[in-house]
Coordinates of C-alpha atoms in Angstrom, one line a residue:
M149 CA 0.0 0.0 0.0
Q150 CA 3.1 2.2 -0.4
G151 CA 3.1 4.0 2.9
L152 CA -0.7 4.5 3.1
S153 CA -2.7 3.4 6.1
T154 CA -5.6 1.0 5.4
E155 CA -8.1 3.9 5.8
E156 CA -6.2 6.1 3.4
Y157 CA -6.0 3.3 0.9
I158 CA -9.7 2.6 1.1
E159 CA -10.5 6.4 0.8
Q160 CA -8.9 6.3 -2.7
Y161 CA -12.0 4.4 -3.8
D162 CA -14.5 7.0 -2.4
G163 CA -16.8 8.3 -5.2
L164 CA -16.7 5.0 -7.1
S165 CA -20.0 3.1 -7.1
G166 CA -18.4 -0.2 -6.3
E167 CA -18.6 -2.9 -3.6
W168 CA -16.1 -3.7 -0.8
R169 CA -16.2 -7.4 0.3
V170 CA -14.6 -9.1 3.2
W171 CA -13.4 -12.7 2.7
E172 CA -13.0 -15.3 5.4
T173 CA -11.8 -18.8 5.6
T174 CA -12.8 -20.9 8.6
G175 CA -14.1 -17.8 10.4
R176 CA -10.9 -15.8 9.9
L177 CA -10.6 -12.6 7.9
V178 CA -8.1 -13.3 5.1
A179 CA -8.8 -10.7 2.4
I180 CA -10.8 -7.7 1.3
S181 CA -11.6 -6.7 -2.3
F182 CA -13.2 -3.9 -4.2
H183 CA -14.9 -4.1 -7.6
V184 CA -17.4 -2.2 -9.8
E185 CA -20.0 -4.0 -11.8
S186 CA -20.2 -1.4 -14.5
A187 CA -17.4 1.1 -14.9
P188 CA -18.2 4.5 -16.5
S189 CA -15.4 3.9 -19.0
N190 CA -16.8 0.8 -20.7
Q191 CA -19.8 -0.4 -18.7
K192 CA -17.9 -3.6 -17.8
P193 CA -16.9 -5.1 -14.4
W194 CA -13.5 -4.0 -13.1
L195 CA -11.5 -5.3 -10.2
G196 CA -10.3 -2.4 -8.1
T197 CA -8.1 -4.3 -5.6
I198 CA -7.6 -7.5 -3.6
L199 CA -5.7 -7.3 -0.4
V200 CA -4.8 -10.6 1.2
K201 CA -3.2 -10.8 4.6
A202 CA 0.6 -11.3 4.3
E203 CA 0.5 -14.6 6.2
E204 CA -2.3 -16.0 4.0
R205 CA -0.6 -15.2 0.6
R206 CA 0.4 -17.9 -1.9
Q207 CA -2.4 -20.2 -0.8
G208 CA -4.8 -19.6 -3.6
I209 CA -7.1 -17.2 -1.8
A210 CA -6.8 -14.4 -4.4
S211 CA -7.5 -16.9 -7.2
A212 CA -10.5 -18.3 -5.4
I213 CA -11.8 -14.7 -4.9
M214 CA -11.2 -14.0 -8.6
N215 CA -13.1 -17.2 -9.6
H216 CA -16.0 -16.3 -7.3
L217 CA -16.3 -12.8 -8.7
S218 CA -15.9 -14.0 -12.3
D219 CA -18.7 -16.6 -11.8
E220 CA -21.0 -13.8 -10.5
F221 CA -20.3 -11.6 -13.4
K222 CA -20.7 -14.4 -15.9
L223 CA -24.1 -15.2 -14.4
N224 CA -25.0 -11.5 -15.0
G225 CA -24.2 -11.9 -18.7
Q226 CA -20.7 -10.3 -18.6
K227 CA -18.0 -11.7 -20.9
A228 CA -14.9 -10.2 -19.3
L229 CA -13.5 -8.7 -16.1
F230 CA -11.0 -5.8 -16.3
A231 CA -8.2 -4.5 -14.1
A232 CA -5.5 -1.8 -14.4
V233 CA -2.1 -1.7 -12.9
P234 CA 0.7 0.9 -13.1
F235 CA 2.9 -0.2 -16.1
D236 CA 6.0 -0.5 -13.9
E237 CA 4.4 -2.7 -11.3
Y238 CA 5.6 -6.1 -12.7
E239 CA 4.6 -8.1 -9.6
W240 CA 1.0 -6.9 -9.9
S241 CA 0.7 -7.7 -13.6
N242 CA 2.4 -11.1 -12.9
F243 CA -0.1 -11.8 -10.1
L244 CA -3.1 -10.9 -12.4
T245 CA -1.6 -13.1 -15.1
D246 CA -1.5 -16.0 -12.6
C247 CA -5.2 -15.3 -11.9
G248 CA -6.2 -15.7 -15.6
F249 CA -5.9 -12.1 -16.8
E250 CA -4.3 -11.2 -20.2
Q251 CA -2.6 -8.0 -21.3
F252 CA -5.1 -5.9 -23.3
K253 CA -3.6 -2.4 -23.9
T254 CA -1.9 0.5 -22.2
E255 CA -3.6 3.8 -21.3
E256 CA -2.3 7.1 -20.0
N257 CA -4.0 8.7 -17.0
K258 CA -2.7 11.8 -15.1
G259 CA 0.8 11.3 -16.5
E260 CA 1.1 7.7 -15.6
T261 CA 0.9 4.7 -17.9
Y262 CA -1.4 1.8 -16.9
L263 CA -1.5 -1.7 -18.3
I264 CA -5.1 -2.7 -18.9
M265 CA -5.7 -6.4 -18.3
V266 CA -8.7 -8.5 -19.1
R267 CA -9.9 -11.9 -17.8
P268 CA -12.2 -13.6 -20.3
L269 CA -15.2 -15.1 -18.6
E270 CA -16.3 -17.6 -21.3

């Protein structure tokens, strides 16, 4: 979260009409996520973030969350889930690739280049 408190990180999503979710396994909080079902840019679902507790990482939790969200969007007739990461954040793009996302294109926003990724839902 690059020096931000959890509250400051979450505040970055204020104003977006999305949904925060808390994810648990065996009654323990393991992750939170944020997504929008219809982004203003393309009216498609977008993943905003997934935060998994450090001690719970590399256990398939993020992939399970991604699969759950993808199944929900597919049931609603969507064909893809989108995400964006700063172009130079290789770990993030590698993580999304591991979760079934593909590189789609790059976009400029406020002087920063973002890699737009898409996860086909068919």
